[in-house]
Coordinates of C-alpha atoms in Angstrom, one line a residue:
M127 CA 103.4 -4.0 57.0
R128 CA 102.6 -0.4 58.0
R129 CA 98.9 -1.2 58.1
M130 CA 99.5 -4.2 60.4
T131 CA 101.7 -2.2 62.7
G132 CA 99.1 0.5 62.9
L133 CA 96.4 -2.1 63.8
L134 CA 98.7 -3.5 66.5
I135 CA 99.3 0.0 68.0
C136 CA 95.6 0.7 67.9
C137 CA 94.6 -2.5 69.7
V138 CA 97.2 -2.0 72.4
G139 CA 95.9 1.5 72.9
L140 CA 92.4 0.2 73.3
L141 CA 93.6 -2.3 75.8
A142 CA 95.4 0.3 77.8
S143 CA 92.5 2.7 77.8
T144 CA 90.1 0.0 78.9
R145 CA 92.3 -0.7 81.9
T146 CA 92.6 3.0 82.7
V147 CA 88.8 3.6 82.8
S148 CA 88.2 0.5 84.9
A149 CA 90.9 1.4 87.4
E150 CA 89.8 5.1 87.7
M151 CA 86.2 4.5 88.6
T152 CA 86.9 3.6 92.3
E153 CA 87.0 5.6 95.5
S154 CA 87.9 4.9 99.1
S155 CA 84.4 5.2 100.4
A156 CA 80.8 5.0 99.2
E157 CA 80.3 8.7 99.8
R158 CA 83.3 9.6 97.8
F159 CA 82.3 7.4 94.9
A160 CA 78.8 8.8 94.9
D161 CA 80.1 12.4 94.9
A162 CA 82.6 11.6 92.1
Y163 CA 80.6 9.4 89.7
F164 CA 76.9 9.2 90.3
Y165 CA 76.0 12.3 88.4
N166 CA 78.2 11.4 85.4
I167 CA 76.9 7.9 85.3
V168 CA 73.3 9.1 85.1
M169 CA 74.1 11.8 82.5
D170 CA 75.8 9.1 80.4
H171 CA 72.5 7.2 80.3
I172 CA 70.5 10.4 79.6
Q173 CA 72.8 11.6 76.8
G174 CA 73.9 8.2 75.4
D175 CA 70.7 6.1 75.6
D176 CA 67.0 6.6 75.4
P177 CA 66.3 8.1 78.9
A178 CA 62.7 6.8 78.7
N179 CA 64.2 3.3 79.2
Y180 CA 65.2 4.5 82.7
H181 CA 62.0 6.3 83.5
M182 CA 63.7 9.6 82.8
T183 CA 63.5 12.6 80.4
D184 CA 66.5 14.5 78.9
S185 CA 66.5 17.0 81.8
E186 CA 69.9 17.5 83.4
N187 CA 68.4 18.6 86.8
I188 CA 69.6 15.5 88.6
T189 CA 70.0 15.1 92.4
F190 CA 70.3 12.1 94.7
G191 CA 68.8 10.9 98.0
P192 CA 70.9 9.7 100.9
L193 CA 73.1 6.6 100.6
L194 CA 71.4 3.7 102.2
E195 CA 73.5 0.6 103.1
T196 CA 71.6 -2.6 102.3
Y197 CA 71.1 -5.6 104.5
V198 CA 70.0 -9.1 103.7
P199 CA 68.7 -12.0 105.8
S200 CA 71.5 -14.1 107.3
S201 CA 71.6 -17.9 107.1
S202 CA 70.0 -18.0 110.6
C203 CA 66.7 -16.7 109.1
Y204 CA 66.4 -19.9 107.1
K205 CA 66.8 -22.2 110.2
T206 CA 64.1 -23.0 112.8
G207 CA 65.3 -22.5 116.3
E208 CA 67.9 -19.8 115.5
T209 CA 67.6 -16.0 115.9
C210 CA 66.9 -14.3 112.6
T211 CA 69.4 -11.5 112.0
F212 CA 70.3 -9.3 109.0
V213 CA 73.8 -8.7 107.7
L214 CA 75.4 -5.9 105.7
T215 CA 76.0 -6.4 102.0
K216 CA 78.5 -3.6 101.7
E217 CA 76.4 -2.1 98.9
F218 CA 74.9 1.4 99.1
V219 CA 72.0 2.6 97.0
A220 CA 70.4 6.0 96.5
T221 CA 67.3 7.3 94.8
V222 CA 67.9 9.3 91.7
F223 CA 65.8 12.5 91.4
Q224 CA 65.1 14.3 88.2
D225 CA 63.4 17.6 88.5
D226 CA 62.7 16.7 92.1
E227 CA 60.9 13.5 91.2
P228 CA 62.2 10.0 92.2
V229 CA 62.9 8.2 89.0
N230 CA 65.6 5.5 89.5
V231 CA 68.1 3.9 91.8
I232 CA 71.9 3.9 91.6
G233 CA 74.4 2.1 93.8
T234 CA 78.1 1.5 94.7
Y235 CA 79.6 -1.5 96.6
E236 CA 82.9 -2.3 98.3
Q237 CA 84.8 -4.1 95.6
S238 CA 87.7 -4.8 98.0
A239 CA 88.9 -3.5 101.3
G240 CA 88.6 0.3 101.2
T241 CA 87.8 0.3 97.5
Y242 CA 84.3 1.2 96.2
A243 CA 83.1 0.8 92.6
F244 CA 79.9 1.1 90.6
S245 CA 77.3 -1.5 91.3
T246 CA 74.0 -0.8 89.7
F247 CA 71.8 1.7 87.9
G248 CA 68.2 0.9 87.1
S249 CA 65.0 -0.1 88.8
D250 CA 61.3 -0.4 88.3
K251 CA 59.1 2.8 88.7
E252 CA 58.0 1.9 92.3
T253 CA 61.3 1.4 94.1
P254 CA 62.9 4.9 93.8
K255 CA 59.9 6.4 95.8
A256 CA 59.9 3.5 98.2
L257 CA 63.5 4.1 99.2
T258 CA 62.7 7.6 100.3
D259 CA 60.4 6.2 103.0
V260 CA 63.1 4.3 104.8
K261 CA 63.3 5.2 108.5
G262 CA 65.3 2.3 109.9
N263 CA 67.6 -0.2 108.0
L264 CA 67.0 -1.1 104.3
V265 CA 66.6 -4.9 103.9
K266 CA 66.7 -6.5 100.4
Y267 CA 65.3 -9.9 99.8
S268 CA 66.3 -12.0 96.8
E269 CA 63.2 -11.5 94.8
A270 CA 63.0 -8.5 92.4
S271 CA 61.9 -5.2 94.0
T272 CA 61.4 -6.8 97.4
W273 CA 62.5 -4.2 100.0
F274 CA 61.8 -3.8 103.7
D275 CA 62.2 -1.0 106.2
Y276 CA 63.6 -2.8 109.3
E277 CA 63.1 -1.1 112.6
G278 CA 62.9 -2.7 116.0
D279 CA 61.5 -6.2 115.5
M280 CA 59.3 -5.3 112.6
L281 CA 59.8 -5.4 108.8
T282 CA 57.6 -2.9 106.9
A283 CA 57.0 -3.6 103.2
L284 CA 58.1 -0.9 100.9
T285 CA 56.9 -2.2 97.5
S286 CA 53.9 -4.0 96.2
N287 CA 56.0 -7.1 95.5
T288 CA 57.0 -7.1 99.2
K289 CA 53.4 -6.7 100.4
Q290 CA 52.4 -9.7 98.2
M291 CA 55.2 -11.8 99.6
I292 CA 54.2 -11.3 103.2
S293 CA 50.5 -10.9 102.5
G294 CA 50.3 -7.5 104.3
D295 CA 52.1 -4.2 105.1
E296 CA 54.4 -5.4 107.8
I297 CA 55.6 -8.6 109.5
S298 CA 57.6 -9.4 112.6
T299 CA 61.1 -10.8 112.4
E300 CA 59.9 -14.1 113.9
A301 CA 57.0 -14.5 111.4
F302 CA 59.4 -13.5 108.6
Q303 CA 61.7 -16.3 109.6
V304 CA 58.9 -18.8 109.5
L305 CA 58.1 -17.7 106.0
L306 CA 61.7 -18.1 104.8
V307 CA 62.0 -21.5 106.4
E308 CA 58.8 -22.7 104.7
E309 CA 60.0 -21.3 101.4
N310 CA 63.4 -22.9 101.7
E311 CA 61.9 -26.2 102.5
S312 CA 59.6 -25.9 99.5
I313 CA 62.6 -25.1 97.2
E314 CA 64.6 -28.1 98.6
G315 CA 61.6 -30.3 98.0
D316 CA 61.2 -29.2 94.4
A317 CA 65.0 -29.8 93.9
E318 CA 64.7 -33.4 95.2
E319 CA 61.7 -34.0 92.9
G320 CA 63.7 -32.7 90.0
M321 CA 66.5 -35.1 90.7
I322 CA 64.1 -38.0 90.9
G323 CA 62.5 -36.9 87.7
G324 CA 65.8 -37.4 85.8
A325 CA 66.8 -35.6 82.7
G326 CA 63.6 -33.6 82.4
D327 CA 65.0 -30.7 84.2
S328 CA 68.4 -30.7 82.6
S329 CA 67.6 -27.7 80.4
S330 CA 66.7 -25.5 83.4
V331 CA 69.9 -26.5 85.2
H332 CA 72.0 -25.7 82.2
S333 CA 70.2 -22.3 81.9
D334 CA 70.9 -21.5 85.6
K335 CA 74.6 -22.5 85.1
T336 CA 74.9 -20.4 82.0
E337 CA 73.3 -17.4 83.8
S338 CA 75.7 -17.8 86.8
N339 CA 78.7 -17.9 84.5
K340 CA 78.0 -14.6 82.7
P341 CA 81.1 -12.4 83.0
T342 CA 81.0 -9.6 85.6
S343 CA 84.0 -7.7 84.5
N344 CA 86.0 -6.6 81.5
T345 CA 88.1 -9.8 81.5
N346 CA 86.7 -11.2 78.2
R347 CA 86.9 -7.9 76.5
L348 CA 90.6 -7.5 77.5
I349 CA 91.4 -11.0 76.3
G350 CA 89.7 -10.1 73.0
F351 CA 91.8 -7.0 72.6
T352 CA 94.9 -8.9 73.3
V353 CA 94.1 -11.5 70.7
L354 CA 93.4 -8.8 68.1
A355 CA 96.7 -7.2 68.9
I356 CA 98.6 -10.5 68.4
L357 CA 96.9 -11.6 65.2
P358 CA 98.6 -9.2 62.8
F359 CA 102.0 -9.9 64.1
G360 CA 101.4 -13.7 63.9
Y361 CA 100.2 -13.3 60.3
W362 CA 103.3 -11.3 59.4
F363 CA 105.6 -13.8 61.1
L364 CA 104.0 -16.8 59.2
K365 CA 104.2 -14.9 55.9
R366 CA 107.9 -14.3 56.4
R367 CA 108.5 -18.0 57.2
K368 CA 106.8 -19.0 53.9
A369 CA 108.8 -16.5 52.0
T370 CA 112.1 -18.0 53.3

């Protein structure tokens, strides 16, 4: 009985500590979050993981570039005849420097009104340096490592993936819209062919659904802790019932 009571207390303690850590890592602005947590997050990866996995060494000489608010193409960019504009994502990213070399990217986003939380840490080797060259607004496209510097009516490619996408170093907003419209029509056409093809594509649909349903919070872990906490008590209760 003492052992089961101890396990119950331990599980409840883990549940409480998980909630506390989750609740504490928020701030009222992107700047405040960056100042409070960016360095500690990076150091956790350096000290707790293999820093080489993040293009880093074990040096603790860590600094950060300016926070850049990211934009994405609006729905108008995918429609012919409408003006292509870019909308804020409420996510801010910054280059991580180690010994004055750009090595990674870290970010924070607006979790709810006036509450900023941790969003991302990790990138390829090219993106950290690319983000230091932004002079206008930072635009992110859906493909991996596809970043633009948007200034005036021109989008300048910041990474090799971006240059490959637009087949050059820069593109006008109007030409970019034409590219997105064509790509969107191609995707819709492929989707229609898949539906006509029948069950042949069911595995990929299931895969996409599974990917989209991956948990993005500690909810499952909290449920697990709760179940663990209840099990010993339930076992003790059933044992008493059998005894009587």
